[in-house]
Amino acid sequence: MTAKQTESHQTLRLRAEEKLASGAAAPKQALSLDEANLLLHDLQVHQIELEMQNEELRRVQAELDVARARYFDLYDLAPVGYCTLSEQGLILEANLTAAALLGVARGALVKQRITRFILKEDQDIYYLQRKQLFETSAPQAYELRMLKKDGTVFWGHVAATATQDADGAPVCRVVLSDITARKQAEDELHQRETRFKEMFDDAPVGYHELDAEGRMTRVNRTELATLGYSAEEMLGRHVWEFVDEKDLSRKAVLEKLAGTLPPGRNIERTYWKKDGTRIPVLVQDRLLRDQDGTITGIRTTAQDITEHKRAEEEKAKLENQLQQSQKMESVGRLAGGVAHDFNNMLGVILGHAELAIGQVDPALPLHADLTEIRKAAIRSADLTRQLLAFARKQTVAPKVLDLNETVGGMLKMLKRLIGEDIDLKWRPEADLWPIKVDPSQIDQILANLCVNARDAISGVGKITIETGNSTFNEDDCAAHAEFIPGEYVLLAVSDDGCGMEKETQAHLFEPFFTTKALGKGTGLGLATVYGIVKQNNGFINVYSEPNQGTTFKIYLPRHEGKAGQAQTEGAARSAQRGQETVLLVEDESSILTLTSKILERQGYTVLAASTPGQAIRMAREYVGRIHLLMTDVVMPEMNGRTLAKNLLSLHPHLKRLFMSGYTADVIAHHGVLDEGVHFLQKPFSIERLAATVRETLDSE
C-alpha cells in the first residue's frame, strides 16, 4: 500500500469512528460502504490479535503448570525433609520426604506439634534453638534425636531459617535430614579412637610421638609410669632430655627428622627416670609422614628391658654355674673312676708298711724309712678321700646330731690346728634344730674352713664359729640360684683375714684351685666342703671383700627328730682281739693276702676267697659257724650285696661288713648307707680294720 492510500484509510477510519461516536444530541450518521468495510477489517484484525494473545497466554500457563508440577515434584521428592513451622511449633506444611522421615502421611502432619516427633530428652535443645531463631533471626543448625510414629529413634539434623507467611506472621522454614548413618559412623570412629587410645595407653611397652622439632606430642601411660613423670612434665619437651646423651643426641634426632639418618630398629638406649636412676630401654623408631610424604615426626616404642637384662645376667650366672657344675662333675667322675684302683694300691702299701713297722726295731733306720712310707700312703689316701668328698662319692653313715654338741667337742682340736696366734670364738645359738649328717663330715668341714681361715690371716687374728636356725621362702631364694625354700641349720665360719676379690670367689670351690704358695695346699679343702654340703642337700654362701675378711655360711636341712650322740666306743674296742671265723672275699689278690694276714694276727680264723663263687662253695663246705662275711662291693661275678643275700640262706646269723674304694649304689643310695649296714672305706689302716671288724661282730 502506498503512502497516499494509507492516508486515505486513516481518514476514512477517523470519519467512521466520529460517526459511531456521535451522541444523542446529534443523530447518528450512516456509514458509507468504505467506512463500514474498513471498520470490519479492523475488527477482524483485532480479533486475530486477541486470539494470538490468548494462545500465548495458554502456552505460558501450560509452561507455568509444568514448572509448578516440577517444583512440587522436587519439593516433595527432595532427599531432605522440608516443612514450615509456626512460631508455636505447629507444622503448617511438609513435603513427602519429611512425612516419610517421621513415618506418617503428609496430611496427618499438618497442625501437629513438632515436639511430638522429638525424643523427650532432646526437646530442650529444640526449645533453646527456636528461641534463639526468633529472637535473633539468625539461621540455626543443630542435631537431636527424633521419633518416628512407630517409636523408632533416629538422629536428625535441623537447619532452620526465620521468615514470614503471606499474612506477615512469623514462621520458620526447616530442612530436616536423617544423619543416623553418619552418627553411627562417628560413634564407631570414636569407639575406634577410644580403643586405640586405650591400646596406646595400656600397651605393655612405652609409646611416644615427636613433632618435626623433636618435641613430645604424645606419650602413653606405660612410658609415663616407667619413667615416673606426668604427661604435663613430658609433653612439649625434647626427647633427648630423657635419654642418655651417649645413646641419643639432639643432632641425631634432627638428622632423623631431616631424613639424613635412618630410624632406629632394636636399638638399646639408656633412659633417665624422674628420680635420677637409669634404665635400659629397647626402642623402635618410625618416621611419620603426611600425604605428600613429608616427614612430620617420629613415633617410638620404648620397652623397659631391665628385667630382661637381669634375666640375661641371671642366665649367664646360671650358665656359669652349670659350667662349674659340669667341670666339677667331670672331676668327680675322674676321681670316682681312679679311686677304686688307687685305693687298692694304697691299701697294699699302707698295710705292708704297718706290718713291716711292727717287725722292725724302732732304733733301726729302716723303721724311720717305713714310717715315712706309711705317712706318704696316709697323705695319699687323704687326698683321694678329699676327691671323693668333693665328687660326693664318699660313703657316709648319717646320724641325727646336735650341731652345737658336735662343734663343741671339736674346739680343742681346732685350737691346736689353727695355732695360738689365732683367737677362736664360739657362738652357738640356743635351741638349735637337729640335723642328720655323718659326724666325720662335720669334722672335715670345720677342719678345712678353719685351716683356710688361718691361712688368710697374717699374724694375729680371729676366727668365729657360729650356729643358728634359718628359714628361707621363695623370695629369699630368688636372688640365690642354689638356695631351696625350707628350714635349715646354719654353720658359719668367719675370719678377719685378707679377704677375696670376686674373681677368686668365682673359682673358690673348684678342685685344685688355690691361692696358696706352691706346696702349701692341694686346692681340695674348699672343694671337699662344697661336695659334703651338696651331698647333704644343703648349700653354701660366701661373703668376702678384699682386706675385710671372709664368712662361709653353710646351711644344712633341719631334721625332724631328736639329736643323738656320736658313738666313740669303736676306738676303745680297736685293741680287742677276736676268735671268730671270717669269710673274706676280695678279687684283688694282694688285698686278699694282706687282709687275711692282718685278721689272722688279730686272732681270727680266715676263709679267703678271690671270687663270689668260691666264697659260696667255701660257705657250703665249712662245717663250723661263719661269724662274719667281709666282702668287697664290686666284683666280676656278682656284687657284694647279692653275695651276702645268698650266704644268709646258709648262715642265717652271718654278720656283714662291706669294703670298697668308692661308693656303689648296691649298698648305698647316693653315698648314704642304709641303716645297720657296716662299711670300711679303702684304704684302711690295721687299727681301723681291727676296730671295724670288732664293731661289726659286736653289733646287734
XYZ file of C-alpha atoms in Angstrom, residues 20-693:
674
model
C -20.113 5.973 15.579
C -19.113 8.144 18.495
C -21.722 10.848 17.875
C -24.102 11.054 20.779
C -27.854 11.644 21.198
C -27.516 15.418 20.604
C -26.629 14.645 17.090
C -28.266 11.800 15.324
C -26.096 9.031 14.120
C -24.959 9.361 10.642
C -24.964 6.463 8.291
C -21.619 4.878 7.444
C -20.512 4.683 3.931
C -19.670 1.310 2.498
C -15.966 2.046 2.517
C -16.130 3.173 6.098
C -18.021 0.052 7.137
C -15.650 -2.258 5.316
C -12.692 -0.577 6.906
C -14.134 -0.882 10.389
C -14.985 -4.519 9.766
C -11.440 -5.147 8.663
C -10.119 -3.528 11.801
C -12.396 -5.667 13.906
C -11.176 -8.801 12.224
C -7.551 -7.812 12.740
C -8.158 -7.042 16.385
C -9.916 -10.361 16.870
C -6.976 -12.143 15.349
C -4.608 -10.298 17.688
C -6.779 -11.225 20.658
C -6.743 -14.881 19.655
C -2.983 -14.759 19.321
C -2.668 -13.223 22.771
C -4.933 -15.876 24.231
C -2.850 -18.587 22.609
C 0.338 -17.125 24.123
C -1.383 -16.907 27.464
C -2.410 -20.532 27.255
C 1.145 -21.515 26.307
C 2.647 -19.574 29.197
C 0.042 -21.043 31.526
C 0.935 -24.541 30.370
C 4.619 -23.889 30.927
C 3.785 -22.465 34.324
C 1.790 -25.580 35.161
C 4.706 -27.767 34.102
C 7.142 -25.687 36.156
C 4.826 -25.767 39.153
C 4.467 -29.525 38.811
C 8.233 -29.865 38.511
C 8.723 -27.661 41.579
C 6.304 -29.686 43.666
C 7.968 -32.898 42.457
C 11.323 -31.545 43.521
C 9.890 -30.279 46.812
C 8.086 -33.479 47.679
C 10.696 -35.877 46.454
C 13.743 -33.983 47.738
C 16.326 -36.114 49.609
C 15.740 -33.982 52.696
C 12.589 -33.086 54.514
C 11.081 -29.615 54.142
C 8.469 -28.220 56.468
C 7.159 -24.907 57.688
C 6.591 -24.348 61.390
C 4.637 -21.690 63.178
C 6.204 -19.697 65.958
C 4.480 -22.067 68.386
C 5.975 -25.152 66.706
C 2.953 -26.312 64.726
C 3.661 -27.992 61.416
C 1.992 -25.856 58.725
C 3.190 -27.772 55.699
C 5.672 -30.514 54.880
C 6.964 -32.384 51.902
C 6.659 -36.102 51.339
C 10.238 -36.723 52.445
C 9.576 -35.099 55.818
C 6.461 -37.214 56.196
C 8.430 -40.347 55.307
C 11.193 -39.435 57.780
C 8.629 -39.103 60.557
C 6.719 -42.203 59.447
C 3.299 -40.587 58.887
C 1.151 -39.439 55.960
C 1.695 -35.843 54.940
C -1.869 -34.914 55.705
C -1.513 -36.203 59.242
C 1.462 -33.918 59.879
C -0.375 -30.632 59.460
C -1.290 -28.948 62.761
C 0.867 -31.469 64.677
C 3.432 -30.104 67.116
C 6.955 -30.844 66.043
C 7.874 -31.821 69.636
C 5.674 -34.893 69.205
C 8.450 -36.215 66.955
C 11.414 -35.202 69.159
C 12.840 -37.505 71.851
C 11.859 -36.142 75.240
C 15.486 -35.978 76.446
C 16.390 -33.725 73.474
C 13.383 -31.379 73.466
C 15.294 -28.753 75.467
C 17.676 -28.474 72.531
C 14.748 -27.668 70.219
C 13.229 -25.039 72.540
C 16.561 -23.289 73.018
C 17.265 -23.204 69.290
C 13.723 -21.976 68.449
C 14.048 -19.159 70.991
C 17.367 -18.040 69.511
C 15.979 -18.263 65.970
C 13.027 -15.921 66.510
C 14.945 -13.560 68.782
C 17.939 -13.103 66.507
C 16.571 -14.179 63.077
C 19.949 -15.851 62.622
C 19.794 -19.283 60.958
C 20.193 -22.173 63.391
C 21.625 -25.647 62.808
C 21.584 -28.398 65.399
C 21.327 -32.153 65.949
C 18.888 -34.077 68.085
C 17.238 -37.447 68.363
C 13.818 -37.766 66.749
C 10.992 -40.255 66.915
C 9.032 -41.868 64.138
C 5.369 -42.671 64.649
C 6.300 -46.323 65.359
C 8.745 -45.285 68.094
C 11.927 -45.760 66.054
C 14.622 -43.298 67.088
C 16.859 -41.634 64.539
C 19.327 -38.788 64.569
C 18.093 -35.668 62.792
C 19.987 -32.622 61.574
C 17.835 -29.476 61.622
C 18.602 -26.295 59.628
C 16.048 -23.568 60.493
C 15.531 -20.132 58.914
C 13.122 -17.447 60.204
C 10.671 -15.815 57.716
C 7.001 -14.670 57.412
C 3.927 -16.138 55.827
C 1.620 -14.304 53.357
C -0.145 -12.557 56.240
C 3.141 -11.379 57.780
C 3.047 -13.887 60.692
C 6.484 -15.215 61.801
C 7.229 -18.766 60.660
C 10.365 -20.824 60.134
C 11.429 -22.950 57.245
C 13.078 -26.205 58.345
C 15.314 -28.560 56.423
C 15.396 -31.992 58.158
C 17.996 -34.681 57.377
C 18.392 -38.203 58.736
C 22.042 -38.372 59.912
C 21.755 -41.680 61.783
C 24.300 -43.394 59.491
C 26.706 -40.504 59.917
C 26.283 -40.516 63.701
C 26.823 -44.276 63.768
C 29.980 -43.823 61.712
C 31.097 -41.067 64.066
C 30.343 -43.266 67.075
C 32.235 -46.142 65.515
C 35.124 -43.819 64.742
C 35.005 -42.505 68.288
C 34.968 -46.043 69.659
C 37.915 -46.926 67.463
C 39.757 -43.844 68.617
C 38.892 -44.724 72.213
C 40.083 -48.292 71.732
C 43.230 -47.035 70.044
C 43.841 -44.626 72.914
C 43.266 -47.400 75.426
C 45.578 -49.716 73.497
C 48.071 -46.891 73.141
C 47.937 -46.093 76.855
C 47.725 -49.668 78.136
C 50.306 -51.179 75.758
C 52.950 -53.259 77.541
C 55.618 -51.020 76.030
C 56.055 -47.275 76.103
C 54.957 -45.119 73.157
C 55.696 -41.519 72.362
C 55.437 -39.296 69.309
C 57.633 -36.349 68.343
C 56.903 -33.361 66.156
C 59.234 -32.074 63.463
C 61.386 -30.362 66.107
C 61.812 -33.416 68.319
C 59.278 -32.371 70.976
C 56.985 -34.834 72.695
C 53.441 -34.512 71.329
C 52.039 -37.742 72.686
C 53.111 -40.235 75.347
C 51.290 -43.237 76.754
C 50.673 -44.203 80.354
C 53.147 -47.103 80.240
C 56.049 -44.826 79.427
C 54.917 -42.265 81.996
C 54.762 -44.981 84.664
C 58.123 -46.400 83.596
C 59.904 -43.054 83.812
C 57.893 -41.679 86.743
C 56.723 -38.477 85.011
C 53.273 -36.976 84.489
C 52.066 -36.188 80.974
C 52.406 -32.464 81.671
C 56.051 -32.964 82.599
C 56.913 -34.722 79.339
C 54.721 -33.188 76.643
C 56.353 -30.288 74.828
C 59.866 -31.242 75.931
C 62.585 -32.546 73.621
C 63.107 -36.292 73.665
C 66.868 -36.010 74.201
C 66.166 -34.551 77.649
C 65.098 -38.040 78.774
C 67.824 -40.128 77.090
C 71.480 -40.543 77.955
C 73.420 -38.328 75.559
C 75.762 -41.140 74.529
C 72.730 -43.060 73.230
C 70.725 -40.226 71.598
C 71.759 -36.646 70.905
C 69.845 -33.612 69.659
C 71.836 -33.797 66.421
C 70.806 -37.426 65.828
C 67.097 -36.684 66.353
C 67.132 -33.703 63.982
C 69.024 -35.721 61.366
C 66.352 -38.426 61.542
C 63.639 -35.801 61.141
C 65.536 -34.379 58.176
C 65.725 -37.838 56.606
C 69.535 -37.950 56.598
C 69.738 -40.561 59.364
C 67.681 -43.776 59.264
C 65.310 -44.533 62.151
C 66.475 -46.915 64.863
C 65.496 -50.590 64.896
C 66.029 -52.694 68.046
C 68.369 -50.091 69.468
C 69.209 -50.213 73.162
C 69.186 -46.829 74.854
C 69.516 -45.652 78.410
C 66.610 -43.544 79.686
C 66.656 -41.247 82.701
C 63.853 -41.688 85.207
C 62.487 -38.764 87.150
C 64.251 -39.951 90.311
C 67.604 -39.820 88.516
C 68.074 -43.551 88.029
C 68.858 -45.014 84.618
C 67.103 -47.926 82.925
C 67.911 -49.869 79.739
C 65.246 -49.500 77.034
C 64.857 -51.219 73.657
C 63.454 -48.774 71.082
C 61.938 -48.884 67.606
C 61.676 -45.593 65.690
C 59.231 -44.994 62.824
C 59.058 -41.841 60.745
C 55.658 -40.132 60.450
C 54.780 -38.564 57.081
C 51.926 -36.502 55.673
C 50.054 -37.217 52.415
C 52.832 -35.611 50.416
C 55.445 -37.845 52.010
C 56.997 -35.073 54.070
C 58.415 -36.197 57.426
C 56.267 -34.716 60.198
C 57.638 -36.531 63.228
C 58.749 -39.786 64.798
C 56.812 -42.468 66.644
C 58.877 -44.545 69.067
C 58.184 -47.689 71.019
C 60.266 -47.921 74.174
C 60.370 -51.249 76.027
C 61.838 -51.358 79.513
C 64.270 -54.298 79.407
C 65.509 -54.032 82.981
C 64.056 -57.442 83.860
C 65.289 -58.860 80.565
C 68.799 -57.639 81.275
C 68.567 -59.010 84.802
C 67.337 -62.326 83.388
C 70.240 -62.362 80.935
C 72.658 -61.742 83.761
C 70.971 -64.465 85.797
C 71.087 -66.762 82.786
C 74.770 -66.053 82.340
C 75.273 -66.683 86.043
C 73.349 -69.963 85.841
C 75.243 -70.981 82.724
C 78.473 -70.261 84.547
C 77.235 -72.284 87.492
C 76.272 -75.065 85.106
C 79.702 -74.989 83.554
C 81.236 -75.048 87.010
C 78.951 -77.917 87.976
C 79.818 -79.832 84.810
C 83.511 -79.164 85.403
C 83.195 -80.402 88.974
C 81.140 -83.371 87.839
C 83.859 -84.271 85.346
C 86.466 -84.144 88.071
C 84.147 -86.170 90.256
C 83.756 -88.857 87.617
C 87.508 -88.900 87.184
C 88.004 -89.183 90.932
C 85.460 -91.960 91.224
C 86.990 -93.794 88.295
C 90.512 -93.898 89.652
C 89.672 -94.107 93.370
C 88.978 -97.830 93.426
C 92.245 -98.971 91.898
C 94.230 -96.202 93.577
C 92.820 -97.040 96.995
C 93.556 -100.726 96.463
C 97.194 -99.917 95.731
C 97.375 -97.536 98.668
C 95.852 -100.233 100.848
C 98.584 -102.659 99.910
C 101.305 -100.059 100.531
C 99.822 -98.907 103.833
C 99.114 -102.433 105.109
C 102.532 -103.849 104.334
C 104.251 -100.740 105.705
C 102.372 -101.116 109.004
C 103.121 -104.846 109.130
C 106.786 -104.180 108.482
C 106.925 -101.390 111.066
C 105.647 -103.844 113.671
C 108.511 -106.222 112.888
C 111.417 -103.720 112.813
C 113.268 -102.326 115.811
C 112.380 -98.633 116.167
C 116.048 -97.852 116.635
C 116.942 -99.046 113.180
C 116.998 -96.595 110.202
C 114.634 -98.947 108.348
C 111.923 -98.214 110.891
C 112.121 -94.500 110.082
C 112.005 -95.254 106.345
C 108.937 -97.459 106.748
C 107.284 -94.760 108.855
C 107.777 -92.206 106.064
C 106.277 -94.681 103.591
C 103.279 -95.079 105.905
C 102.879 -91.285 106.233
C 103.017 -90.836 102.458
C 100.393 -93.549 101.984
C 98.118 -91.907 104.559
C 98.504 -88.489 102.887
C 97.714 -90.060 99.532
C 94.659 -91.750 101.000
C 93.522 -88.440 102.478
C 93.918 -86.805 99.064
C 91.768 -89.491 97.438
C 89.214 -89.182 100.235
C 89.006 -85.435 99.598
C 88.433 -86.027 95.912
C 85.627 -88.458 96.720
C 84.127 -85.988 99.168
C 84.163 -83.269 96.513
C 82.621 -85.655 93.980
C 80.009 -86.664 96.581
C 81.043 -90.272 96.138
C 82.308 -90.996 99.607
C 80.161 -93.359 101.636
C 78.652 -91.831 104.747
C 76.655 -93.018 107.719
C 74.449 -90.072 108.773
C 73.344 -89.668 112.371
C 70.936 -87.221 113.969
C 73.163 -84.618 115.637
C 73.024 -81.548 117.791
C 75.458 -79.388 115.828
C 76.313 -77.395 118.949
C 77.481 -80.553 120.731
C 79.423 -81.778 117.691
C 81.229 -78.465 117.176
C 81.807 -78.046 120.896
C 83.552 -81.427 121.012
C 85.933 -80.310 118.253
C 87.036 -76.955 119.694
C 90.213 -78.264 121.391
C 91.338 -79.991 118.236
C 90.558 -76.891 116.144
C 92.514 -74.621 118.501
C 95.557 -76.860 118.107
C 95.012 -76.830 114.346
C 94.930 -73.032 113.908
C 97.671 -72.171 116.408
C 97.985 -69.891 119.405
C 98.097 -66.601 117.485
C 94.509 -67.055 116.311
C 91.654 -66.310 118.713
C 88.861 -68.880 118.204
C 85.390 -67.591 119.132
C 82.459 -69.993 119.591
C 78.921 -68.543 119.371
C 76.283 -71.278 119.478
C 72.583 -70.448 119.193
C 70.321 -71.914 121.866
C 67.516 -74.345 120.901
C 69.284 -75.312 117.708
C 67.356 -77.623 115.376
C 68.847 -81.115 114.850
C 70.467 -82.215 111.585
C 71.232 -85.635 110.117
C 74.825 -85.779 108.927
C 77.777 -88.123 109.181
C 79.762 -86.695 112.172
C 83.023 -87.204 110.324
C 81.789 -84.825 107.615
C 81.276 -82.053 110.164
C 84.873 -82.703 111.228
C 86.005 -82.334 107.615
C 84.018 -79.136 107.057
C 85.286 -77.379 110.166
C 88.860 -78.538 109.754
C 89.032 -77.315 106.142
C 87.296 -73.995 106.824
C 89.409 -73.240 109.896
C 92.662 -74.070 108.095
C 91.550 -71.892 105.183
C 90.725 -69.048 107.607
C 94.040 -69.463 109.411
C 95.966 -69.189 106.132
C 94.069 -65.969 105.265
C 95.255 -64.298 108.491
C 98.667 -62.747 108.647
C 99.903 -62.793 112.219
C 97.343 -62.307 114.995
C 93.690 -62.654 114.083
C 90.285 -64.051 114.966
C 88.138 -66.911 113.705
C 84.493 -67.118 114.743
C 82.297 -70.205 114.535
C 78.545 -69.637 114.794
C 75.382 -71.727 114.565
C 71.763 -70.722 114.106
C 68.319 -71.586 112.747
C 67.309 -70.177 109.354
C 64.134 -70.288 107.273
C 64.032 -69.397 103.576
C 60.944 -68.676 101.467
C 60.601 -68.292 97.692
C 61.530 -64.612 97.781
C 64.649 -65.301 99.824
C 65.797 -67.889 97.297
C 65.123 -65.736 94.224
C 68.491 -63.987 94.496
C 70.436 -67.228 95.062
C 70.188 -69.866 92.362
C 71.243 -72.760 94.625
C 69.013 -71.917 97.583
C 65.881 -74.005 98.170
C 62.980 -72.867 100.396
C 62.783 -74.613 103.736
C 64.210 -74.770 107.273
C 67.959 -75.036 107.740
C 70.632 -75.081 110.425
C 73.413 -72.558 109.891
C 77.093 -73.274 110.447
C 79.180 -70.133 109.821
C 82.951 -69.698 109.963
C 84.289 -66.116 109.759
C 87.759 -64.638 109.811
C 89.275 -61.147 109.784
C 91.925 -62.065 107.254
C 92.837 -60.718 103.822
C 89.508 -61.453 102.146
C 88.968 -62.165 98.453
C 88.049 -60.321 95.281
C 85.165 -61.500 93.058
C 87.440 -63.300 90.610
C 88.847 -65.546 93.332
C 85.373 -66.243 94.720
C 84.223 -67.384 91.270
C 86.732 -70.295 91.369
C 86.694 -70.909 95.104
C 85.186 -74.413 95.096
C 86.972 -75.730 92.032
C 89.216 -78.686 92.816
C 92.938 -77.928 92.794
C 92.290 -74.168 92.711
C 94.411 -72.453 95.336
C 95.912 -69.042 96.007
C 98.487 -70.505 98.364
C 102.158 -70.863 97.531
C 103.445 -73.993 95.852
C 103.483 -76.877 98.287
C 101.260 -75.083 100.810
C 97.974 -76.646 99.782
C 96.309 -79.109 97.425
C 93.360 -76.909 96.446
C 90.908 -79.579 97.632
C 89.918 -78.225 101.046
C 87.033 -75.980 99.960
C 86.125 -78.364 97.148
C 85.699 -81.045 99.831
C 83.471 -78.740 101.885
C 81.367 -77.982 98.794
C 80.934 -81.678 97.985
C 79.935 -82.571 101.562
C 77.362 -79.767 101.745
C 75.837 -80.782 98.411
C 75.767 -84.449 99.386
C 73.678 -83.495 102.410
C 71.209 -81.387 100.309
C 72.487 -78.136 101.720
C 74.006 -75.039 100.191
C 76.852 -72.693 100.936
C 77.332 -68.953 100.548
C 80.480 -66.867 100.754
C 80.716 -63.215 101.810
C 84.110 -61.591 101.315
C 85.753 -58.304 100.393
C 89.477 -57.594 99.987
C 91.002 -56.689 103.370
C 87.605 -57.158 105.054
C 87.754 -60.843 105.943
C 85.591 -63.747 104.807
C 82.492 -65.547 106.067
C 81.436 -69.014 104.921
C 77.777 -69.749 105.683
C 76.690 -73.361 105.362
C 73.016 -74.312 105.545
C 72.109 -77.931 106.269
C 68.489 -79.155 106.213
C 66.687 -79.354 109.522
C 65.891 -82.910 110.643
C 62.551 -83.589 112.271
C 63.683 -85.682 115.185
C 65.804 -85.669 118.331
C 69.557 -85.435 118.217
C 71.689 -88.335 119.358
C 75.313 -88.686 120.268
C 78.110 -89.936 118.093
C 79.408 -93.256 119.348
C 83.062 -93.335 120.321
C 83.298 -96.906 121.500
C 84.938 -98.146 118.330
C 88.310 -96.729 119.242
C 88.193 -98.321 122.652
C 87.455 -101.716 121.121
C 90.113 -101.436 118.462
C 92.661 -103.183 120.646
C 90.366 -106.153 121.300
C 91.343 -109.363 119.610
C 88.941 -111.910 118.179
C 88.459 -115.609 117.755
C 85.551 -115.743 115.322
C 85.590 -117.081 111.779
C 85.681 -114.516 108.975
C 84.849 -115.294 105.341
C 86.967 -112.758 103.378
C 86.042 -112.151 99.718
C 88.297 -109.883 97.609
C 89.076 -110.125 93.890
C 92.347 -108.161 94.245
C 94.853 -110.858 95.270
C 97.295 -108.501 97.006
C 94.491 -107.032 99.149
C 93.150 -110.522 99.860
C 96.545 -111.764 101.042
C 97.319 -108.683 103.122
C 93.900 -108.504 104.798
C 93.981 -112.237 105.592
C 97.354 -111.846 107.265
C 96.167 -108.875 109.366
C 92.994 -110.645 110.506
C 94.858 -113.826 111.400
C 97.288 -111.813 113.531
C 94.231 -110.413 115.300
C 93.225 -113.978 116.222
C 90.501 -114.593 113.658
C 90.063 -117.706 111.545
C 90.087 -116.523 107.923
C 88.445 -118.234 104.958
C 89.895 -116.350 101.952
C 88.056 -116.401 98.607
C 89.033 -114.491 95.466
C 85.599 -114.783 93.774
C 81.963 -114.849 94.946
C 81.532 -118.378 93.532
C 84.465 -119.644 95.551
C 83.061 -117.942 98.661
C 79.694 -119.699 98.254
C 81.406 -123.088 97.847
C 83.555 -122.490 100.911
C 80.493 -121.486 102.947
C 78.687 -124.680 101.956
C 81.652 -126.889 102.725
C 82.668 -125.269 106.004
C 81.375 -127.383 108.878
C 81.681 -124.769 111.591
C 79.951 -121.413 112.088
C 80.969 -118.452 109.967
C 80.509 -115.302 112.047
C 81.375 -112.545 109.603
C 81.331 -112.006 105.847
C 83.863 -109.332 104.886
C 83.475 -108.667 101.168
C 84.446 -106.200 98.509
C 81.420 -104.473 96.944
C 82.294 -104.516 93.240
C 83.431 -107.881 91.880
C 83.226 -109.600 88.453
C 80.685 -112.382 89.143
C 78.251 -110.615 91.469
C 78.304 -107.654 93.786
C 78.889 -107.952 97.500
C 75.278 -107.320 98.494
C 73.968 -110.128 96.277
C 76.640 -112.455 97.661
C 75.578 -111.598 101.210
C 71.943 -112.465 100.435
C 72.973 -115.841 99.014
C 75.110 -116.674 102.030
C 72.403 -115.746 104.545
C 70.436 -118.801 103.456
C 73.399 -120.942 104.514
C 74.349 -118.972 107.640
C 71.325 -117.019 108.901
C 73.248 -115.264 111.707
C 76.038 -114.077 109.442
C 77.249 -110.516 110.153
C 78.225 -108.462 107.084
C 80.993 -105.930 106.544
C 81.375 -104.302 103.108
C 84.552 -102.648 101.878
C 85.261 -100.616 98.760
C 87.453 -97.926 97.260
C 84.413 -95.916 96.143
C 80.680 -95.744 96.662
C 78.489 -98.323 94.949
C 74.706 -97.905 94.932
C 74.280 -101.606 95.693
C 74.941 -100.796 99.359
C 74.359 -97.035 99.472
C 71.848 -94.687 97.904
C 73.706 -91.613 96.624
C 76.537 -92.421 99.008
C 74.334 -92.795 102.116
C 74.444 -96.162 103.858
C 71.264 -97.964 104.796
C 70.543 -98.316 108.482
C 72.583 -101.152 110.021
C 74.986 -101.559 107.081
C 78.673 -101.645 108.047
C 81.222 -100.255 105.658
C 85.007 -99.932 105.565
C 86.486 -97.376 103.199
C 89.659 -98.398 101.361
C 92.492 -97.863 102.012
C 92.379 -98.659 105.717
C 94.942 -98.975 108.449
C 95.439 -102.073 110.567
C 93.958 -100.269 113.541
C 90.898 -99.144 111.560
C 90.390 -102.631 110.140
C 90.564 -104.281 113.553
C 88.187 -101.721 115.100
C 85.585 -102.009 112.326
C 85.620 -105.814 112.309
